Coordinates of C-alpha atoms and ligand atoms in Angstrom, one line a residue:
M1 CA 8.7 -25.0 -5.4
T2 CA 11.2 -22.1 -4.7
L3 CA 10.1 -19.6 -2.2
V4 CA 10.5 -16.1 -3.5
Y5 CA 9.3 -14.1 -0.6
E6 CA 7.7 -14.7 2.8
G7 CA 5.8 -11.8 4.4
K8 CA 3.7 -11.6 7.5
A9 CA 0.5 -13.0 5.9
K10 CA 1.6 -14.7 2.7
R11 CA 4.3 -16.8 1.0
V12 CA 5.2 -16.2 -2.7
F13 CA 6.5 -19.1 -4.8
K14 CA 7.9 -19.5 -8.3
T15 CA 6.0 -21.7 -10.7
E16 CA 7.2 -23.4 -13.9
D17 CA 6.2 -20.3 -15.8
D18 CA 8.7 -17.4 -15.2
N19 CA 5.9 -14.8 -15.4
I20 CA 3.6 -16.5 -12.9
Y21 CA 3.9 -16.7 -9.1
R22 CA 1.8 -18.8 -6.6
I23 CA 0.7 -17.0 -3.5
E24 CA -0.1 -19.0 -0.4
Y25 CA -2.1 -17.2 2.4
K26 CA -0.9 -18.0 5.9
D27 CA -2.9 -18.6 9.1
E28 CA -1.1 -15.7 10.8
V29 CA -2.2 -12.3 11.9
T30 CA -0.1 -9.4 13.0
A31 CA -0.7 -5.8 14.0
G32 CA 1.4 -2.8 14.8
N33 CA 4.2 -3.8 12.4
G34 CA 4.4 -7.3 13.9
A35 CA 4.3 -6.1 17.6
K36 CA 1.2 -8.2 18.1
K37 CA 1.2 -11.6 16.4
D38 CA -1.0 -14.7 16.5
K39 CA -1.6 -17.9 14.6
M40 CA -5.3 -18.4 13.6
A41 CA -6.6 -21.5 11.9
G42 CA -8.7 -20.6 8.9
K43 CA -7.5 -17.1 8.4
G44 CA -5.5 -17.8 5.3
R45 CA -8.4 -19.4 3.6
L46 CA -10.8 -16.5 4.4
N47 CA -8.4 -13.9 3.1
N48 CA -7.6 -15.8 0.0
L49 CA -11.4 -16.3 -0.7
I50 CA -12.2 -12.7 0.0
T51 CA -9.2 -11.2 -2.0
S52 CA -10.0 -13.5 -4.9
Y53 CA -13.6 -12.3 -4.9
F54 CA -12.5 -8.7 -4.9
F55 CA -9.9 -9.1 -7.6
E56 CA -12.4 -10.9 -9.8
R57 CA -15.0 -8.2 -9.4
L58 CA -12.3 -5.5 -10.1
I59 CA -11.3 -7.3 -13.3
Q60 CA -15.0 -7.3 -14.4
E61 CA -15.0 -3.5 -13.7
G62 CA -12.0 -3.1 -15.9
V63 CA -9.3 -2.7 -13.2
P64 CA -6.2 -4.5 -14.2
S65 CA -4.4 -6.5 -11.5
H66 CA -1.8 -9.2 -11.0
F67 CA -4.6 -11.7 -10.2
I68 CA -4.9 -14.7 -12.5
E69 CA -7.0 -17.3 -10.6
R70 CA -7.7 -18.9 -7.3
T71 CA -6.4 -22.4 -7.4
S72 CA -7.3 -23.7 -3.9
E73 CA -8.9 -22.5 -0.7
T74 CA -5.5 -20.9 0.4
E75 CA -3.7 -20.3 -2.9
Q76 CA -3.9 -18.2 -6.0
L77 CA -1.8 -17.6 -9.2
V78 CA -0.7 -14.1 -10.0
K79 CA 1.3 -12.4 -12.7
K80 CA 4.9 -11.7 -11.6
V81 CA 5.4 -8.0 -10.7
T82 CA 8.0 -6.0 -8.9
I83 CA 6.2 -4.4 -6.0
I84 CA 6.5 -0.6 -5.7
P85 CA 7.4 -0.1 -2.0
L86 CA 4.4 2.2 -1.3
E87 CA 1.3 1.6 0.7
V88 CA -1.5 3.5 -1.1
V89 CA -4.2 4.3 1.4
V90 CA -7.6 5.6 0.3
R91 CA -9.9 7.1 3.0
N92 CA -13.6 8.0 2.8
V93 CA -14.2 8.3 6.5
A94 CA -11.7 9.4 9.2
A95 CA -10.5 6.5 11.4
G96 CA -7.2 5.0 12.6
S97 CA -3.9 6.9 12.1
I98 CA -5.5 10.0 10.6
V99 CA -7.6 10.6 13.7
K100 CA -4.5 10.2 15.9
R101 CA -2.2 12.3 13.8
L102 CA -4.5 15.1 12.5
G103 CA -7.3 15.2 15.1
F104 CA -10.3 14.4 12.8
D105 CA -13.3 13.0 14.7
N106 CA -13.5 9.2 14.3
G107 CA -16.3 8.6 11.7
Q108 CA -16.1 12.1 10.1
V109 CA -17.1 11.6 6.4
F110 CA -14.8 13.3 3.9
D111 CA -16.2 15.3 1.0
K112 CA -14.1 13.4 -1.4
P113 CA -11.8 10.4 -1.0
L114 CA -8.3 11.1 0.2
V115 CA -5.3 9.2 -1.3
E116 CA -2.1 8.9 0.8
F117 CA 1.3 7.3 0.3
Y118 CA 3.2 5.5 3.0
Y119 CA 6.8 4.3 2.5
K120 CA 6.9 0.5 2.9
K121 CA 9.9 0.1 5.1
D122 CA 9.5 -1.9 8.3
E123 CA 12.7 -0.4 9.9
L124 CA 11.1 3.1 9.6
N125 CA 7.6 1.9 10.6
D126 CA 6.1 2.6 7.2
P127 CA 6.0 6.5 7.5
F128 CA 3.5 8.7 5.7
I129 CA 5.3 10.5 2.8
S130 CA 4.5 13.3 0.3
D131 CA 4.5 13.1 -3.5
D132 CA 7.8 14.9 -3.5
H133 CA 9.2 12.3 -1.1
V134 CA 8.0 9.6 -3.4
K135 CA 9.9 11.2 -6.3
L136 CA 13.0 12.0 -4.2
L137 CA 13.2 8.4 -3.0
G138 CA 12.9 7.3 -6.7
L139 CA 9.8 5.2 -6.0
A140 CA 7.7 6.7 -8.7
D141 CA 7.7 9.7 -11.2
D142 CA 5.0 12.2 -11.8
K143 CA 3.3 10.0 -14.4
D144 CA 3.4 6.9 -12.2
I145 CA 2.1 8.9 -9.2
H146 CA -0.8 10.1 -11.3
E147 CA -1.6 6.6 -12.4
L148 CA -1.4 5.1 -8.9
K149 CA -3.9 7.7 -7.6
R150 CA -6.2 7.2 -10.6
Q151 CA -6.3 3.4 -10.2
A152 CA -6.6 3.7 -6.4
L153 CA -9.7 5.9 -6.8
I154 CA -11.3 3.5 -9.3
V155 CA -10.6 0.6 -6.9
N156 CA -12.3 2.7 -4.2
E157 CA -15.4 3.3 -6.4
T158 CA -15.7 -0.4 -7.1
L159 CA -15.2 -1.5 -3.5
I160 CA -17.8 1.1 -2.3
K161 CA -20.3 -0.4 -4.8
I162 CA -19.7 -3.9 -3.5
M163 CA -19.9 -2.7 0.2
N164 CA -23.1 -0.8 -0.5
E165 CA -24.7 -4.1 -1.8
M166 CA -23.9 -5.5 1.7
D167 CA -25.1 -2.4 3.6
L168 CA -21.5 -1.7 4.7
T169 CA -19.4 1.4 4.7
L170 CA -15.9 1.3 3.2
V171 CA -14.1 3.6 5.7
D172 CA -10.5 3.2 4.3
F173 CA -8.2 0.6 2.8
K174 CA -4.6 0.0 1.8
I175 CA -3.5 -1.3 -1.6
E176 CA -0.1 -2.0 -3.3
F177 CA 0.9 -1.9 -6.9
G178 CA 3.6 -3.6 -8.9
K179 CA 5.2 -3.2 -12.3
D180 CA 5.2 -6.1 -14.8
S181 CA 8.1 -6.7 -17.2
D182 CA 6.6 -4.2 -19.7
G183 CA 6.5 -1.5 -17.1
N184 CA 2.7 -1.5 -16.7
I185 CA 1.4 -0.6 -13.2
L186 CA -0.8 -3.4 -11.9
L187 CA -2.8 -3.6 -8.7
A188 CA -1.2 -6.4 -6.6
D189 CA -1.0 -7.8 -3.0
E190 CA -4.4 -8.4 -1.3
I191 CA -7.7 -6.7 -0.5
S192 CA -9.3 -8.2 2.6
P193 CA -10.5 -7.3 6.1
D194 CA -6.8 -7.2 7.0
T195 CA -6.3 -4.2 4.7
C196 CA -9.7 -2.4 4.8
R197 CA -11.8 -0.8 7.5
I198 CA -15.4 -1.8 7.0
W199 CA -18.3 -0.7 9.2
D200 CA -21.9 -1.9 9.3
K201 CA -24.1 1.0 8.0
A202 CA -26.8 0.4 10.7
T203 CA -24.8 -0.6 13.7
N204 CA -21.2 0.6 13.0
E205 CA -20.0 -2.9 13.9
N206 CA -16.5 -3.6 12.5
F207 CA -15.9 -6.2 9.8
D208 CA -12.2 -5.8 9.8
K209 CA -8.8 -6.3 11.6
D210 CA -9.7 -3.6 14.1
V211 CA -11.4 -6.4 16.2
Y212 CA -8.0 -7.9 16.5
R213 CA -6.0 -4.6 16.9
N214 CA -8.4 -3.4 19.6
N215 CA -9.3 -6.9 21.2
T216 CA -13.0 -6.3 20.6
G217 CA -14.0 -9.6 19.1
S218 CA -13.0 -12.8 17.3
L219 CA -11.2 -12.2 14.0
I220 CA -12.2 -15.6 12.5
D221 CA -15.9 -15.0 13.4
T222 CA -15.8 -11.5 12.0
Y223 CA -14.1 -12.5 8.7
T224 CA -16.4 -15.5 8.3
K225 CA -19.4 -13.3 8.8
F226 CA -18.0 -10.9 6.2
Y227 CA -17.3 -13.7 3.7
N228 CA -20.8 -15.1 4.2
K229 CA -22.2 -11.7 3.2
L230 CA -20.0 -11.5 0.2
E231 CA -20.9 -15.0 -0.9
A232 CA -24.6 -14.2 -0.6
L233 CA -24.3 -11.3 -3.2
Ligands
UDP1 N1 -3.3 -0.7 6.5 C1 -2.8 -1.9 6.1 N2 -1.5 -2.1 6.4 C2 -0.7 -1.3 7.0 C3 -1.2 0.0 7.5 C4 -2.5 0.2 7.2 O1 -3.5 -2.7 5.5 O2 0.5 -1.6 7.2 C5 -4.7 -0.4 6.2 C6 -5.6 -0.4 7.5 O3 -6.2 -1.7 7.7 C7 -6.6 0.6 7.2 C8 -5.9 1.6 6.2 O4 -4.8 0.9 5.7 O5 -7.7 0.0 6.5 C9 -5.5 2.9 6.9 O6 -4.7 2.6 8.0 P1 -4.2 3.7 9.1 O7 -3.3 4.6 8.4 O8 -5.4 4.3 9.7 O9 -3.3 2.9 10.1 P2 -3.6 2.0 11.3 O10 -4.8 2.6 12.1 O11 -3.9 0.6 10.8 O12 -2.3 2.1 12.1

Protein backbone atom coordinates (compact mmCIF):
# COMPACT_ATOMS: atom_id res chain seq x y z
CA MET A 1 0.00 0.00 0.00
CA THR A 2 1.32 3.45 -0.91
CA LEU A 3 2.59 5.54 1.96
CA VAL A 4 1.11 9.04 1.74
CA TYR A 5 2.75 10.58 4.77
CA GLU A 6 4.90 9.54 7.71
CA GLY A 7 4.83 11.65 10.85
CA LYS A 8 6.39 11.29 14.27
CA ALA A 9 3.69 8.96 15.62
CA LYS A 10 1.72 7.72 12.61
CA ARG A 11 1.92 6.52 9.03
CA VAL A 12 -0.83 7.31 6.53
CA PHE A 13 -1.47 4.93 3.61
CA LYS A 14 -3.71 5.02 0.54
CA THR A 15 -6.41 2.35 0.22
CA GLU A 16 -8.32 1.01 -2.82
CA ASP A 17 -10.85 3.76 -2.18
CA ASP A 18 -9.54 7.21 -3.23
CA ASN A 19 -11.52 8.88 -0.45
CA ILE A 20 -10.23 6.65 2.38
CA TYR A 21 -6.85 6.48 4.08
CA ARG A 22 -5.48 3.88 6.52
CA ILE A 23 -3.61 5.22 9.53
CA GLU A 24 -1.09 3.08 11.36
CA TYR A 25 -0.01 4.18 14.86
CA LYS A 26 3.72 3.77 15.52
CA ASP A 27 5.55 2.67 18.66
CA GLU A 28 7.41 5.96 18.76
CA VAL A 29 7.26 8.87 21.13
CA THR A 30 8.80 12.29 20.72
CA ALA A 31 8.80 15.53 22.69
CA GLY A 32 10.13 19.02 22.11
CA ASN A 33 9.61 18.90 18.33
CA GLY A 34 11.59 15.64 18.07
CA ALA A 35 14.44 16.72 20.37
CA LYS A 36 13.62 13.76 22.63
CA LYS A 37 12.73 10.52 20.85
CA ASP A 38 12.19 6.89 21.92
CA LYS A 39 10.71 3.64 20.67
CA MET A 40 8.13 2.15 23.03
CA ALA A 41 6.51 -1.21 22.38
CA GLY A 42 2.73 -1.02 22.73
CA LYS A 43 2.42 2.77 22.44
CA GLY A 44 0.87 2.69 18.95
CA ARG A 45 -1.77 0.22 20.11
CA LEU A 46 -2.71 2.31 23.13
CA ASN A 47 -3.02 5.57 21.20
CA ASN A 48 -5.02 3.89 18.44
CA LEU A 49 -7.43 2.35 20.96
CA ILE A 50 -7.78 5.60 22.91
CA THR A 51 -8.17 7.83 19.83
CA SER A 52 -10.75 5.45 18.34
CA TYR A 53 -12.72 5.48 21.59
CA PHE A 54 -12.74 9.32 21.68
CA PHE A 55 -13.69 9.72 18.03
CA GLU A 56 -16.54 7.20 18.42
CA ARG A 57 -17.89 9.08 21.46
CA LEU A 58 -17.54 12.39 19.59
CA ILE A 59 -19.49 11.01 16.63
CA GLN A 60 -22.25 9.91 19.06
CA GLU A 61 -22.32 13.50 20.37
CA GLY A 62 -22.71 14.83 16.83
CA VAL A 63 -19.12 16.01 16.25
CA PRO A 64 -18.15 15.20 12.66
CA SER A 65 -14.66 13.81 12.10
CA HIS A 66 -12.49 11.96 9.62
CA PHE A 67 -12.83 8.74 11.67
CA ILE A 68 -14.52 5.77 9.96
CA GLU A 69 -13.54 2.71 12.02
CA ARG A 70 -10.76 0.99 13.90
CA THR A 71 -9.64 -2.01 11.87
CA SER A 72 -6.98 -3.51 14.15
CA GLU A 73 -5.18 -2.83 17.40
CA THR A 74 -2.87 -0.34 15.66
CA GLU A 75 -4.86 0.80 12.60
CA GLN A 76 -7.92 2.79 11.66
CA LEU A 77 -9.64 3.90 8.47
CA VAL A 78 -10.33 7.59 8.01
CA LYS A 79 -11.84 9.88 5.39
CA LYS A 80 -9.22 11.57 3.23
CA VAL A 81 -8.85 15.22 4.18
CA THR A 82 -6.31 17.94 3.54
CA ILE A 83 -4.94 18.91 6.93
CA ILE A 84 -5.14 22.61 7.79
CA PRO A 85 -1.63 23.37 9.14
CA LEU A 86 -2.89 24.67 12.49
CA GLU A 87 -2.68 23.16 15.93
CA VAL A 88 -5.86 24.18 17.68
CA VAL A 89 -5.23 24.17 21.43
CA VAL A 90 -8.01 24.42 24.01
CA ARG A 91 -7.10 25.20 27.63
CA ASN A 92 -9.30 24.87 30.71
CA VAL A 93 -6.47 25.06 33.24
CA ALA A 94 -3.06 26.77 32.95
CA ALA A 95 -0.16 24.37 32.31
CA GLY A 96 2.74 23.92 29.90
CA SER A 97 3.66 26.71 27.50
CA ILE A 98 1.10 29.26 28.72
CA VAL A 99 2.61 29.11 32.21
CA LYS A 100 6.13 29.68 30.83
CA ARG A 101 5.08 32.37 28.35
CA LEU A 102 2.48 34.42 30.23
CA GLY A 103 3.23 33.66 33.88
CA PHE A 104 -0.04 32.02 34.92
CA ASP A 105 0.23 29.77 37.96
CA ASN A 106 0.38 26.10 36.99
CA GLY A 107 -3.09 24.72 37.77
CA GLN A 108 -4.94 28.05 37.60
CA VAL A 109 -8.49 27.32 36.42
CA PHE A 110 -9.72 29.60 33.61
CA ASP A 111 -13.23 31.14 33.84
CA LYS A 112 -13.92 29.93 30.32
CA PRO A 113 -12.01 27.75 27.87
CA LEU A 114 -9.32 29.48 25.86
CA VAL A 115 -8.79 28.54 22.19
CA GLU A 116 -5.39 29.21 20.60
CA PHE A 117 -3.85 28.63 17.18
CA TYR A 118 -0.28 27.43 16.57
CA TYR A 119 1.21 27.34 13.08
CA LYS A 120 2.21 23.76 12.23
CA LYS A 121 5.68 24.28 10.84
CA ASP A 122 8.54 22.25 12.33
CA GLU A 123 11.23 24.67 10.99
CA LEU A 124 9.60 27.47 12.99
CA ASN A 125 8.90 25.29 16.05
CA ASP A 126 5.11 25.58 15.69
CA PRO A 127 4.73 29.20 16.88
CA PHE A 128 1.63 30.68 18.49
CA ILE A 129 -0.21 32.88 15.97
CA SER A 130 -3.14 35.32 16.11
CA ASP A 131 -6.35 35.09 14.06
CA ASP A 132 -4.96 37.85 11.82
CA HIS A 133 -1.79 35.81 11.25
CA VAL A 134 -3.97 32.81 10.34
CA LYS A 135 -5.72 34.95 7.69
CA LEU A 136 -2.48 36.60 6.48
CA LEU A 137 -0.88 33.18 6.02
CA GLY A 138 -3.97 32.10 4.06
CA LEU A 139 -4.60 29.15 6.39
CA ALA A 140 -8.25 29.96 7.08
CA ASP A 141 -10.72 32.81 6.50
CA ASP A 142 -13.04 34.40 9.08
CA LYS A 143 -15.77 31.83 8.48
CA ASP A 144 -13.35 28.89 8.85
CA ILE A 145 -11.75 30.42 11.97
CA HIS A 146 -15.19 30.72 13.55
CA GLU A 147 -15.99 27.11 12.65
CA LEU A 148 -12.65 25.79 13.97
CA LYS A 149 -13.23 27.53 17.31
CA ARG A 150 -16.86 26.39 17.48
CA GLN A 151 -15.95 22.74 16.84
CA ALA A 152 -12.96 22.91 19.21
CA LEU A 153 -15.23 24.06 22.04
CA ILE A 154 -17.74 21.27 21.36
CA VAL A 155 -14.88 18.73 21.41
CA ASN A 156 -13.81 20.28 24.73
CA GLU A 157 -17.32 19.88 26.23
CA THR A 158 -17.50 16.24 25.14
CA LEU A 159 -14.01 15.36 26.37
CA ILE A 160 -14.68 17.07 29.72
CA LYS A 161 -17.82 14.94 30.08
CA ILE A 162 -15.83 11.74 29.45
CA MET A 163 -13.01 12.81 31.81
CA ASN A 164 -15.53 13.68 34.55
CA GLU A 165 -16.87 10.12 34.32
CA MET A 166 -13.32 8.98 35.17
CA ASP A 167 -12.76 11.59 37.93
CA LEU A 168 -10.14 13.28 35.76
CA THR A 169 -9.60 16.93 34.82
CA LEU A 170 -9.05 17.84 31.19
CA VAL A 171 -6.38 20.52 31.52
CA ASP A 172 -5.73 21.20 27.82
CA PHE A 173 -5.47 19.46 24.47
CA LYS A 174 -4.41 19.94 20.86
CA ILE A 175 -6.51 18.97 17.86
CA GLU A 176 -6.15 19.30 14.12
CA PHE A 177 -8.73 19.73 11.41
CA GLY A 178 -8.83 18.92 7.73
CA LYS A 179 -11.02 19.74 4.74
CA ASP A 180 -12.75 17.04 2.72
CA SER A 181 -13.18 17.25 -1.07
CA ASP A 182 -16.43 19.23 -0.57
CA GLY A 183 -14.66 21.81 1.60
CA ASN A 184 -16.25 20.64 4.88
CA ILE A 185 -14.11 21.11 7.99
CA LEU A 186 -13.63 17.80 9.77
CA LEU A 187 -11.86 16.99 13.02
CA ALA A 188 -8.84 14.82 12.12
CA ASP A 189 -5.51 13.51 13.50
CA GLU A 190 -5.63 11.97 16.99
CA ILE A 191 -6.87 12.60 20.52
CA SER A 192 -4.78 10.68 23.04
CA PRO A 193 -2.60 11.23 26.11
CA ASP A 194 0.05 12.38 23.59
CA THR A 195 -2.11 15.38 22.73
CA CYS A 196 -3.96 16.11 25.99
CA ARG A 197 -3.06 17.04 29.55
CA ILE A 198 -5.13 15.01 31.97
CA TRP A 199 -4.87 15.22 35.75
CA ASP A 200 -6.42 13.02 38.44
CA LYS A 201 -9.00 15.17 40.29
CA ALA A 202 -8.01 13.78 43.70
CA THR A 203 -4.23 13.41 43.43
CA ASN A 204 -3.28 15.61 40.42
CA GLU A 205 -1.40 12.56 39.05
CA ASN A 206 -0.67 12.97 35.31
CA PHE A 207 -2.29 10.67 32.77
CA ASP A 208 -0.49 12.12 29.76
CA LYS A 209 2.78 12.62 27.89
CA ASP A 210 4.11 14.94 30.60
CA VAL A 211 5.40 11.79 32.38
CA TYR A 212 7.69 11.34 29.36
CA ARG A 213 8.44 15.05 28.81
CA ASN A 214 9.41 15.48 32.47
CA ASN A 215 10.82 11.97 33.12
CA THR A 216 8.39 11.41 36.00
CA GLY A 217 7.08 7.94 35.16
CA SER A 218 6.56 5.15 32.64
CA LEU A 219 4.62 6.31 29.59
CA ILE A 220 3.31 2.81 28.79
CA ASP A 221 2.15 2.20 32.39
CA THR A 222 0.45 5.63 32.43
CA TYR A 223 -1.35 5.20 29.09
CA THR A 224 -2.35 1.62 30.03
CA LYS A 225 -3.87 2.88 33.27
CA PHE A 226 -5.73 5.58 31.36
CA TYR A 227 -7.01 3.11 28.77
CA ASN A 228 -8.18 0.71 31.49
CA LYS A 229 -10.21 3.52 33.07
CA LEU A 230 -11.68 4.40 29.68
CA GLU A 231 -12.58 0.78 28.93
CA ALA A 232 -14.31 0.48 32.32
CA LEU A 233 -16.79 3.28 31.46
N1 LIG B 1 0.38 19.66 22.16
C1 LIG B 1 0.48 18.66 21.20
N2 LIG B 1 1.42 18.80 20.21
C2 LIG B 1 2.24 19.86 20.13
C3 LIG B 1 2.14 20.87 21.10
C4 LIG B 1 1.20 20.74 22.10
O1 LIG B 1 -0.27 17.69 21.23
O2 LIG B 1 3.05 19.91 19.19
C5 LIG B 1 -0.62 19.53 23.23
C6 LIG B 1 0.03 19.26 24.58
O3 LIG B 1 0.10 17.87 24.84
C7 LIG B 1 -0.92 19.93 25.54
C8 LIG B 1 -1.52 21.08 24.73
O4 LIG B 1 -1.30 20.76 23.36
O5 LIG B 1 -1.96 19.04 25.90
C9 LIG B 1 -0.92 22.43 25.04
O6 LIG B 1 0.49 22.34 24.90
P1 LIG B 1 1.44 23.55 25.29
O7 LIG B 1 1.16 24.70 24.39
O8 LIG B 1 1.30 23.81 26.74
O9 LIG B 1 2.87 23.08 24.90
P2 LIG B 1 3.92 22.10 25.60
O10 LIG B 1 3.86 22.33 27.06
O11 LIG B 1 3.49 20.74 25.18
O12 LIG B 1 5.22 22.54 24.99
